[in-house]
Amino acid sequence: MSEEVIIVRGNNTLTGEVNASGAKNSALKLMAAALLANGTTKLHNVPVISDITIMGEVLKCLGARVTREGHTLSIDTVNVDKHETPYELVSKMRASISVLGPLIGRFGVARVAMPGGCQIGARKIDMHLVGLEALGVHFRVQHGFLEATTPNGLVGAHVVLDFPSVGATENLLMAAVVSEGHTVIENAAREPEIADLANMLNSMGARVTGAGSSIIEIEGVPLESLHACEHTTVGDRIEAGTFLAGGALVGQPLTVRGIDPGFLRMALMKLTAMGCEVETGDDWITVRRYRPLQATEIQTLPHPGFPTDLQAQFMLLCACAQGNSVVTENVFENRFMFAAELSRMGADITIDDHHALVRGVDHLQGAPVKSTDLRAGAALVLAGIVAEGETKVYRIEHIDRGYEDYVGKLQSLGADVRREMLDGPSL
């Protein structure tokens, strides 16, 4: 069976300027939010990645018409008349659970396939359900489907999340905007993507304040008062952070444009602590390094803490740094699967529960490796750029989920990297 792989020859080159695409983790939820309004919503700066394609299929299954022109999506919801999402699509991408809130908001009912497992951890949806139940939603699980009803309508409530879950905050937000009365979400996720979603909902006629802080307040409005809108997706902070990690790894000046530096404050602090020089402007960041990388300690936490989606990229930096680093993963329990692949390239990493002791080595060696998840795959390609010899990265469909033209952008920065079809068994 043939499969596409990324082949990297280590030339230790990565320099110049690259533009960040629109944020995957924002665009997917903006697409779901479009279901709340009757009309055609236009979303700009939407990345060309496989996750967006799958979400488009989910919306089409519900009756929407989704068209793309460049980086602009048009979502026509006039003929949306279904409230059920099939398992075949939900199983491909967990983010499709984010249609639950808007479907409940629009129809008062929803039937969504249970999302199942995930490569990097359990990602339970209990908090979604507890929060929505507080708004008056009744749930039952039937034959692998989550069935939601609102026998007495949606009513505002004070909800305190056990953990600042991004997905739960988003689903609650999208249902609460059409609930009757006032809703408060306490211990809400503070990620920039939450603020982006709230900005779009407000453009549609919703009344949301506090998004981006730990307390979000929503004054419910009638469903019929929401209208389609035009909205531009924020830049992808994780893609930007990935390229900046590559710049720090190689040491040559690298600039990412189209990103708010405030989105990456903690990551930029770590780059500085590791020996890099970081310069920022309104919508750009430049990293360069003149001395060896230094060991550090990293703990992943919800925003504004260090993002779990940059953990693999920074573990790679630690693997090439002078001294011993400790990386602690507090968000997803299986995210250290990446360490075994990086160790195949000569990294010295010991895993102890949710801690990784990373002893810096003076060089990495090219090897066949596989993407264990989206971010791990991107980091392995970066590792190949500084490794001796050739690296083949398998299972690159993970990378295509969240990075638009990753190989093309790396090539534009001078990396010796290409995609190729290979015949033979997969790793």
GROMACS .gro file of C-alpha atoms in nm:
model
  427
    1MET     CA    1   0.000   0.000   0.000
    2SER     CA    2   0.146   0.339  -0.093
    3GLU     CA    3   0.176   0.623   0.152
    4GLU     CA    4   0.311   0.973   0.141
    5VAL     CA    5   0.611   1.057   0.357
    6ILE     CA    6   0.822   1.364   0.426
    7ILE     CA    7   1.192   1.322   0.354
    8VAL     CA    8   1.434   1.564   0.520
    9ARG     CA    9   1.806   1.596   0.456
   10GLY     CA   10   1.979   1.772   0.741
   11ASN     CA   11   2.125   2.096   0.604
   12ASN     CA   12   2.091   2.301   0.923
   13THR     CA   13   1.920   2.582   0.731
   14LEU     CA   14   1.601   2.762   0.827
   15THR     CA   15   1.596   3.139   0.785
   16GLY     CA   16   1.387   3.419   0.633
   17GLU     CA   17   1.020   3.515   0.668
   18VAL     CA   18   0.705   3.304   0.676
   19ASN     CA   19   0.338   3.394   0.717
   20ALA     CA   20   0.126   3.222   0.979
   21SER     CA   21  -0.199   3.078   0.845
   22GLY     CA   22  -0.533   3.128   1.015
   23ALA     CA   23  -0.572   2.940   1.342
   24LYS     CA   24  -0.698   2.585   1.297
   25ASN     CA   25  -0.838   2.575   1.651
   26SER     CA   26  -1.032   2.893   1.587
   27ALA     CA   27  -1.156   2.837   1.232
   28LEU     CA   28  -1.314   2.501   1.317
   29LYS     CA   29  -1.528   2.655   1.593
   30LEU     CA   30  -1.614   2.960   1.380
   31MET     CA   31  -1.748   2.721   1.117
   32ALA     CA   32  -1.964   2.551   1.380
   33ALA     CA   33  -2.089   2.887   1.509
   34ALA     CA   34  -2.212   2.976   1.159
   35LEU     CA   35  -2.491   2.720   1.216
   36LEU     CA   36  -2.660   2.960   1.461
   37ALA     CA   37  -2.745   3.219   1.196
   38ASN     CA   38  -2.974   3.180   0.896
   39GLY     CA   39  -2.783   3.308   0.592
   40THR     CA   40  -2.435   3.304   0.442
   41THR     CA   41  -2.142   3.364   0.676
   42LYS     CA   42  -1.804   3.448   0.523
   43LEU     CA   43  -1.490   3.344   0.709
   44HIS     CA   44  -1.156   3.485   0.593
   45ASN     CA   45  -0.803   3.360   0.666
   46VAL     CA   46  -0.916   2.996   0.689
   47PRO     CA   47  -0.623   2.753   0.651
   48VAL     CA   48  -0.621   2.490   0.376
   49ILE     CA   49  -0.588   2.181   0.596
   50SER     CA   50  -0.765   1.846   0.621
   51ASP     CA   51  -0.944   1.924   0.950
   52ILE     CA   52  -1.122   2.216   0.782
   53THR     CA   53  -1.229   1.985   0.498
   54ILE     CA   54  -1.377   1.738   0.746
   55MET     CA   55  -1.565   2.010   0.934
   56GLY     CA   56  -1.699   2.128   0.599
   57GLU     CA   57  -1.832   1.775   0.538
   58VAL     CA   58  -1.997   1.777   0.881
   59LEU     CA   59  -2.175   2.104   0.798
   60LYS     CA   60  -2.281   1.971   0.457
   61CYS     CA   61  -2.434   1.665   0.628
   62LEU     CA   62  -2.649   1.905   0.827
   63GLY     CA   63  -2.770   2.075   0.509
   64ALA     CA   64  -2.529   2.366   0.479
   65ARG     CA   65  -2.363   2.472   0.155
   66VAL     CA   66  -1.988   2.524   0.203
   67THR     CA   67  -1.769   2.675  -0.067
   68ARG     CA   68  -1.407   2.793  -0.063
   69GLU     CA   69  -1.234   3.063  -0.261
   70GLY     CA   70  -0.869   3.084  -0.162
   71HIS     CA   71  -0.863   3.134   0.213
   72THR     CA   72  -1.227   3.244   0.235
   73LEU     CA   73  -1.507   3.005   0.326
   74SER     CA   74  -1.871   3.082   0.255
   75ILE     CA   75  -2.116   2.887   0.472
   76ASP     CA   76  -2.480   2.908   0.362
   77THR     CA   77  -2.703   2.773   0.641
   78VAL     CA   78  -3.044   2.857   0.490
   79ASN     CA   79  -3.119   2.491   0.417
   80VAL     CA   80  -2.978   2.345   0.738
   81ASP     CA   81  -3.257   2.112   0.850
   82LYS     CA   82  -3.076   1.824   1.019
   83HIS     CA   83  -2.940   1.798   1.372
   84GLU     CA   84  -2.746   1.470   1.353
   85THR     CA   85  -2.376   1.417   1.281
   86PRO     CA   86  -2.256   1.073   1.161
   87TYR     CA   87  -1.991   0.868   1.338
   88GLU     CA   88  -1.784   0.836   1.016
   89LEU     CA   89  -1.705   1.207   1.030
   90VAL     CA   90  -1.692   1.262   1.406
   91SER     CA   91  -1.446   0.972   1.441
   92LYS     CA   92  -1.207   1.148   1.201
   93MET     CA   93  -1.192   1.469   1.404
   94ARG     CA   94  -1.293   1.523   1.764
   95ALA     CA   95  -1.344   1.897   1.710
   96SER     CA   96  -1.669   1.813   1.529
   97ILE     CA   97  -1.825   1.777   1.878
   98SER     CA   98  -1.828   2.159   1.871
   99VAL     CA   99  -2.146   2.151   1.657
  100LEU     CA  100  -2.331   2.027   1.967
  101GLY     CA  101  -2.379   2.375   2.119
  102PRO     CA  102  -2.494   2.548   1.798
  103LEU     CA  103  -2.732   2.263   1.705
  104ILE     CA  104  -2.893   2.279   2.049
  105GLY     CA  105  -2.912   2.657   2.014
  106ARG     CA  106  -3.074   2.643   1.670
  107PHE     CA  107  -3.304   2.341   1.699
  108GLY     CA  108  -3.333   2.270   2.071
  109VAL     CA  109  -3.224   1.914   1.992
  110ALA     CA  110  -2.910   1.742   1.866
  111ARG     CA  111  -2.792   1.389   1.793
  112VAL     CA  112  -2.414   1.376   1.777
  113ALA     CA  113  -2.198   1.065   1.753
  114MET     CA  114  -1.980   1.014   2.061
  115PRO     CA  115  -1.625   1.116   1.962
  116GLY     CA  116  -1.440   0.816   2.107
  117GLY     CA  117  -1.067   0.801   2.180
  118CYS     CA  118  -0.781   1.032   2.090
  119GLN     CA  119  -0.414   0.974   2.016
  120ILE     CA  120  -0.294   1.213   2.285
  121GLY     CA  121  -0.538   1.145   2.568
  122ALA     CA  122  -0.891   1.083   2.684
  123ARG     CA  123  -1.032   1.433   2.623
  124LYS     CA  124  -1.356   1.346   2.803
  125ILE     CA  125  -1.665   1.550   2.720
  126ASP     CA  126  -1.818   1.533   3.071
  127MET     CA  127  -1.767   1.906   3.127
  128HIS     CA  128  -1.950   1.987   2.803
  129LEU     CA  129  -2.252   1.791   2.925
  130VAL     CA  130  -2.255   1.918   3.284
  131GLY     CA  131  -2.236   2.278   3.163
  132LEU     CA  132  -2.509   2.235   2.902
  133GLU     CA  133  -2.730   2.053   3.154
  134ALA     CA  134  -2.713   2.365   3.372
  135LEU     CA  135  -2.867   2.555   3.076
  136GLY     CA  136  -3.158   2.309   3.066
  137VAL     CA  137  -3.030   2.046   2.820
  138HIS     CA  138  -3.123   1.682   2.885
  139PHE     CA  139  -2.887   1.411   2.756
  140ARG     CA  140  -2.903   1.040   2.698
  141VAL     CA  141  -2.667   0.804   2.516
  142GLN     CA  142  -2.830   0.572   2.265
  143HIS     CA  143  -2.637   0.331   2.042
  144GLY     CA  144  -2.319   0.540   2.054
  145PHE     CA  145  -2.496   0.870   1.993
  146LEU     CA  146  -2.537   1.159   2.234
  147GLU     CA  147  -2.898   1.275   2.216
  148ALA     CA  148  -2.977   1.621   2.349
  149THR     CA  149  -3.319   1.776   2.411
  150THR     CA  150  -3.438   2.100   2.574
  151PRO     CA  151  -3.793   2.026   2.698
  152ASN     CA  152  -3.820   2.363   2.874
  153GLY     CA  153  -3.594   2.563   2.642
  154LEU     CA  154  -3.248   2.703   2.714
  155VAL     CA  155  -3.222   2.910   3.030
  156GLY     CA  156  -2.922   3.112   3.146
  157ALA     CA  157  -2.724   2.979   3.442
  158HIS     CA  158  -2.408   3.025   3.646
  159VAL     CA  159  -2.166   2.750   3.541
  160VAL     CA  160  -1.832   2.678   3.710
  161LEU     CA  161  -1.606   2.451   3.504
  162ASP     CA  162  -1.392   2.195   3.691
  163PHE     CA  163  -1.109   2.272   3.447
  164PRO     CA  164  -1.074   2.556   3.194
  165SER     CA  165  -1.164   2.328   2.902
  166VAL     CA  166  -1.153   2.499   2.563
  167GLY     CA  167  -1.413   2.270   2.406
  168ALA     CA  168  -1.655   2.293   2.697
  169THR     CA  169  -1.622   2.673   2.708
  170GLU     CA  170  -1.693   2.695   2.334
  171ASN     CA  171  -1.998   2.465   2.338
  172LEU     CA  172  -2.142   2.647   2.639
  173LEU     CA  173  -2.080   2.984   2.478
  174MET     CA  174  -2.255   2.887   2.153
  175ALA     CA  175  -2.562   2.753   2.333
  176ALA     CA  176  -2.579   3.031   2.592
  177VAL     CA  177  -2.596   3.315   2.336
  178VAL     CA  178  -2.957   3.210   2.255
  179SER     CA  179  -3.055   3.106   2.610
  180GLU     CA  180  -3.319   3.305   2.796
  181GLY     CA  181  -3.156   3.529   3.053
  182HIS     CA  182  -2.803   3.574   3.186
  183THR     CA  183  -2.523   3.313   3.178
  184VAL     CA  184  -2.190   3.325   3.359
  185ILE     CA  185  -1.911   3.079   3.272
  186GLU     CA  186  -1.659   3.075   3.555
  187ASN     CA  187  -1.313   2.918   3.520
  188ALA     CA  188  -1.360   2.956   3.145
  189ALA     CA  189  -1.078   2.879   2.903
  190ARG     CA  190  -0.878   3.194   2.824
  191GLU     CA  191  -0.722   3.094   2.490
  192PRO     CA  192  -0.713   3.360   2.213
  193GLU     CA  193  -0.937   3.133   2.006
  194ILE     CA  194  -1.215   3.176   2.265
  195ALA     CA  195  -1.197   3.554   2.224
  196ASP     CA  196  -1.203   3.510   1.844
  197LEU     CA  197  -1.520   3.299   1.869
  198ALA     CA  198  -1.685   3.554   2.099
  199ASN     CA  199  -1.595   3.837   1.858
  200MET     CA  200  -1.765   3.652   1.574
  201LEU     CA  201  -2.073   3.573   1.785
  202ASN     CA  202  -2.101   3.942   1.877
  203SER     CA  203  -2.076   4.030   1.507
  204MET     CA  204  -2.374   3.797   1.457
  205GLY     CA  205  -2.576   3.988   1.718
  206ALA     CA  206  -2.487   3.800   2.037
  207ARG     CA  207  -2.403   3.978   2.362
  208VAL     CA  208  -2.083   3.828   2.507
  209THR     CA  209  -1.837   4.002   2.740
  210GLY     CA  210  -1.524   3.885   2.919
  211ALA     CA  211  -1.404   3.633   2.659
  212GLY     CA  212  -1.030   3.581   2.702
  213SER     CA  213  -1.066   3.610   3.080
  214SER     CA  214  -1.165   3.342   3.330
  215ILE     CA  215  -1.521   3.478   3.363
  216ILE     CA  216  -1.740   3.510   3.053
  217GLU     CA  217  -2.086   3.667   3.072
  218ILE     CA  218  -2.358   3.622   2.813
  219GLU     CA  219  -2.691   3.800   2.780
  220GLY     CA  220  -2.912   3.568   2.580
  221VAL     CA  221  -3.081   3.699   2.266
  222PRO     CA  222  -3.361   3.544   2.056
  223LEU     CA  223  -3.231   3.302   1.792
  224GLU     CA  224  -3.402   3.497   1.515
  225SER     CA  225  -3.206   3.809   1.605
  226LEU     CA  226  -2.876   3.644   1.510
  227HIS     CA  227  -2.760   3.709   1.155
  228ALA     CA  228  -2.486   3.588   0.923
  229CYS     CA  229  -2.165   3.791   0.930
  230GLU     CA  230  -1.817   3.832   0.786
  231HIS     CA  231  -1.521   3.752   1.010
  232THR     CA  232  -1.142   3.711   0.978
  233THR     CA  233  -0.977   3.427   1.170
  234VAL     CA  234  -0.686   3.516   1.400
  235GLY     CA  235  -0.336   3.392   1.316
  236ASP     CA  236  -0.236   3.044   1.429
  237ARG     CA  237  -0.016   3.081   1.738
  238ILE     CA  238   0.082   2.712   1.736
  239GLU     CA  239   0.196   2.717   1.373
  240ALA     CA  240   0.386   3.039   1.449
  241GLY     CA  241   0.541   2.880   1.758
  242THR     CA  242   0.645   2.577   1.556
  243PHE     CA  243   0.839   2.789   1.305
  244LEU     CA  244   0.991   2.996   1.584
  245ALA     CA  245   1.108   2.674   1.752
  246GLY     CA  246   1.267   2.578   1.420
  247GLY     CA  247   1.443   2.914   1.407
  248ALA     CA  248   1.568   2.868   1.764
  249LEU     CA  249   1.686   2.516   1.678
  250VAL     CA  250   1.894   2.627   1.381
  251GLY     CA  251   1.989   2.968   1.521
  252GLN     CA  252   1.954   3.171   1.202
  253PRO     CA  253   1.716   3.473   1.201
  254LEU     CA  254   1.357   3.368   1.133
  255THR     CA  255   1.051   3.593   1.126
  256VAL     CA  256   0.686   3.486   1.147
  257ARG     CA  257   0.427   3.740   1.031
  258GLY     CA  258   0.050   3.745   1.084
  259ILE     CA  259   0.056   3.663   1.455
  260ASP     CA  260  -0.010   3.864   1.771
  261PRO     CA  261   0.300   3.819   1.992
  262GLY     CA  262   0.075   3.837   2.299
  263PHE     CA  263  -0.066   3.497   2.202
  264LEU     CA  264   0.279   3.340   2.262
  265ARG     CA  265   0.404   3.528   2.566
  266MET     CA  266   0.505   3.220   2.768
  267ALA     CA  267   0.669   3.044   2.473
  268LEU     CA  268   0.870   3.357   2.389
  269MET     CA  269   0.985   3.380   2.751
  270LYS     CA  270   1.112   3.022   2.727
  271LEU     CA  271   1.295   3.094   2.401
  272THR     CA  272   1.470   3.385   2.572
  273ALA     CA  273   1.557   3.169   2.873
  274MET     CA  274   1.709   2.909   2.638
  275GLY     CA  275   1.949   3.165   2.489
  276CYS     CA  276   1.756   3.313   2.197
  277GLU     CA  277   1.704   3.676   2.107
  278VAL     CA  278   1.337   3.757   2.045
  279GLU     CA  279   1.210   4.072   1.878
  280THR     CA  280   0.840   4.154   1.831
  281GLY     CA  281   0.616   4.400   1.646
  282ASP     CA  282   0.241   4.444   1.619
  283ASP     CA  283   0.192   4.129   1.413
  284TRP     CA  284   0.536   3.970   1.379
  285ILE     CA  285   0.800   3.788   1.581
  286THR     CA  286   1.169   3.734   1.499
  287VAL     CA  287   1.392   3.481   1.674
  288ARG     CA  288   1.771   3.439   1.638
  289ARG     CA  289   2.045   3.276   1.843
  290TYR     CA  290   2.420   3.339   1.874
  291ARG     CA  291   2.506   3.101   2.159
  292PRO     CA  292   2.427   2.738   2.242
  293LEU     CA  293   2.076   2.644   2.352
  294GLN     CA  294   2.044   2.624   2.730
  295ALA     CA  295   1.844   2.370   2.932
  296THR     CA  296   1.517   2.482   3.088
  297GLU     CA  297   1.204   2.362   3.266
  298ILE     CA  298   0.868   2.356   3.094
  299GLN     CA  299   0.523   2.283   3.239
  300THR     CA  300   0.224   2.273   3.007
  301LEU     CA  301  -0.084   2.452   3.139
  302PRO     CA  302  -0.401   2.608   2.999
  303HIS     CA  303  -0.353   2.955   2.848
  304PRO     CA  304  -0.183   3.183   2.946
  305GLY     CA  305   0.047   2.902   3.060
  306PHE     CA  306   0.281   2.715   2.826
  307PRO     CA  307   0.069   2.552   2.550
  308THR     CA  308   0.059   2.173   2.535
  309ASP     CA  309   0.051   2.207   2.154
  310LEU     CA  310   0.411   2.340   2.165
  311GLN     CA  311   0.543   2.079   2.407
  312ALA     CA  312   0.690   1.847   2.141
  313GLN     CA  313   0.862   2.133   1.956
  314PHE     CA  314   1.023   2.258   2.278
  315MET     CA  315   1.118   1.907   2.391
  316LEU     CA  316   1.316   1.896   2.067
  317LEU     CA  317   1.492   2.221   2.166
  318CYS     CA  318   1.568   2.072   2.509
  319ALA     CA  319   1.710   1.759   2.342
  320CYS     CA  320   1.964   1.979   2.161
  321ALA     CA  321   2.040   2.209   2.455
  322GLN     CA  322   2.334   2.211   2.695
  323GLY     CA  323   2.241   2.048   3.026
  324ASN     CA  324   1.937   1.865   3.161
  325SER     CA  325   1.583   1.989   3.108
  326VAL     CA  326   1.257   1.877   3.267
  327VAL     CA  327   0.934   1.883   3.067
  328THR     CA  328   0.609   1.829   3.258
  329GLU     CA  329   0.289   1.752   3.068
  330ASN     CA  330  -0.019   1.852   3.269
  331VAL     CA  331  -0.285   1.856   2.995
  332PHE     CA  332  -0.276   1.540   2.778
  333GLU     CA  333  -0.153   1.216   2.931
  334ASN     CA  334  -0.025   1.051   2.611
  335ARG     CA  335   0.165   1.341   2.461
  336PHE     CA  336   0.505   1.188   2.548
  337MET     CA  337   0.465   0.923   2.275
  338PHE     CA  338   0.673   1.168   2.071
  339ALA     CA  339   0.975   1.107   2.298
  340ALA     CA  340   1.022   0.751   2.174
  341GLU     CA  341   1.041   0.871   1.812
  342LEU     CA  342   1.286   1.151   1.894
  343SER     CA  343   1.497   0.899   2.086
  344ARG     CA  344   1.531   0.701   1.761
  345MET     CA  345   1.720   1.004   1.632
  346GLY     CA  346   1.963   1.002   1.924
  347ALA     CA  347   1.782   1.212   2.186
  348ASP     CA  348   1.835   1.113   2.551
  349ILE     CA  349   1.492   1.125   2.717
  350THR     CA  350   1.364   0.942   3.025
  351ILE     CA  351   0.990   0.941   3.096
  352ASP     CA  352   0.858   0.923   3.452
  353ASP     CA  353   0.479   0.950   3.462
  354HIS     CA  354   0.399   1.302   3.333
  355HIS     CA  355   0.759   1.423   3.359
  356ALA     CA  356   1.034   1.390   3.098
  357LEU     CA  357   1.401   1.429   3.186
  358VAL     CA  358   1.575   1.549   2.870
  359ARG     CA  359   1.955   1.531   2.868
  360GLY     CA  360   2.097   1.748   2.592
  361VAL     CA  361   2.302   1.577   2.319
  362ASP     CA  362   2.546   1.740   2.079
  363HIS     CA  363   2.383   1.606   1.763
  364LEU     CA  364   2.087   1.410   1.627
  365GLN     CA  365   2.097   1.142   1.356
  366GLY     CA  366   1.853   1.100   1.070
  367ALA     CA  367   1.624   0.798   1.106
  368PRO     CA  368   1.284   0.665   0.997
  369VAL     CA  369   1.024   0.801   1.242
  370LYS     CA  370   0.646   0.835   1.254
  371SER     CA  371   0.412   1.115   1.356
  372THR     CA  372   0.230   1.010   1.672
  373ASP     CA  373   0.012   1.319   1.658
  374LEU     CA  374  -0.017   1.650   1.474
  375ARG     CA  375   0.243   1.849   1.672
  376ALA     CA  376   0.484   1.558   1.711
  377GLY     CA  377   0.494   1.515   1.335
  378ALA     CA  378   0.581   1.881   1.279
  379ALA     CA  379   0.855   1.859   1.543
  380LEU     CA  380   1.008   1.547   1.387
  381VAL     CA  381   1.043   1.728   1.054
  382LEU     CA  382   1.224   2.012   1.234
  383ALA     CA  383   1.451   1.754   1.400
  384GLY     CA  384   1.543   1.621   1.057
  385ILE     CA  385   1.664   1.966   0.951
  386VAL     CA  386   1.943   1.963   1.213
  387ALA     CA  387   2.006   1.585   1.212
  388GLU     CA  388   2.297   1.416   1.033
  389GLY     CA  389   2.185   1.241   0.716
  390GLU     CA  390   1.829   1.165   0.605
  391THR     CA  391   1.508   1.148   0.806
  392LYS     CA  392   1.187   0.994   0.677
  393VAL     CA  393   0.871   1.098   0.861
  394TYR     CA  394   0.579   0.858   0.819
  395ARG     CA  395   0.208   0.905   0.902
  396ILE     CA  396   0.219   1.264   0.779
  397GLU     CA  397  -0.161   1.278   0.753
  398HIS     CA  398  -0.137   1.400   1.113
  399ILE     CA  399   0.067   1.701   0.999
  400ASP     CA  400  -0.177   1.779   0.717
  401ARG     CA  401  -0.455   1.812   0.977
  402GLY     CA  402  -0.312   2.137   1.110
  403TYR     CA  403  -0.031   2.281   0.895
  404GLU     CA  404  -0.103   2.437   0.558
  405ASP     CA  405   0.171   2.356   0.305
  406TYR     CA  406   0.419   2.277   0.582
  407VAL     CA  407   0.679   2.141   0.342
  408GLY     CA  408   0.644   2.437   0.105
  409LYS     CA  409   0.689   2.688   0.386
  410LEU     CA  410   0.996   2.505   0.518
  411GLN     CA  411   1.143   2.496   0.166
  412SER     CA  412   1.092   2.873   0.138
  413LEU     CA  413   1.309   2.905   0.451
  414GLY     CA  414   1.589   2.698   0.297
  415ALA     CA  415   1.521   2.353   0.442
  416ASP     CA  416   1.599   2.047   0.226
  417VAL     CA  417   1.261   1.878   0.265
  418ARG     CA  418   1.016   1.715   0.025
  419ARG     CA  419   0.706   1.499   0.011
  420GLU     CA  420   0.723   1.170  -0.172
  421MET     CA  421   0.503   0.867  -0.237
  422LEU     CA  422   0.655   0.547  -0.107
  423ASP     CA  423   0.542   0.193  -0.172
  424GLY     CA  424   0.567  -0.046   0.115
  425PRO     CA  425   0.447  -0.104   0.469
  426SER     CA  426   0.383   0.189   0.701
  427LEU     CA  427   0.577   0.232   1.026
   0.00000   0.00000   0.00000
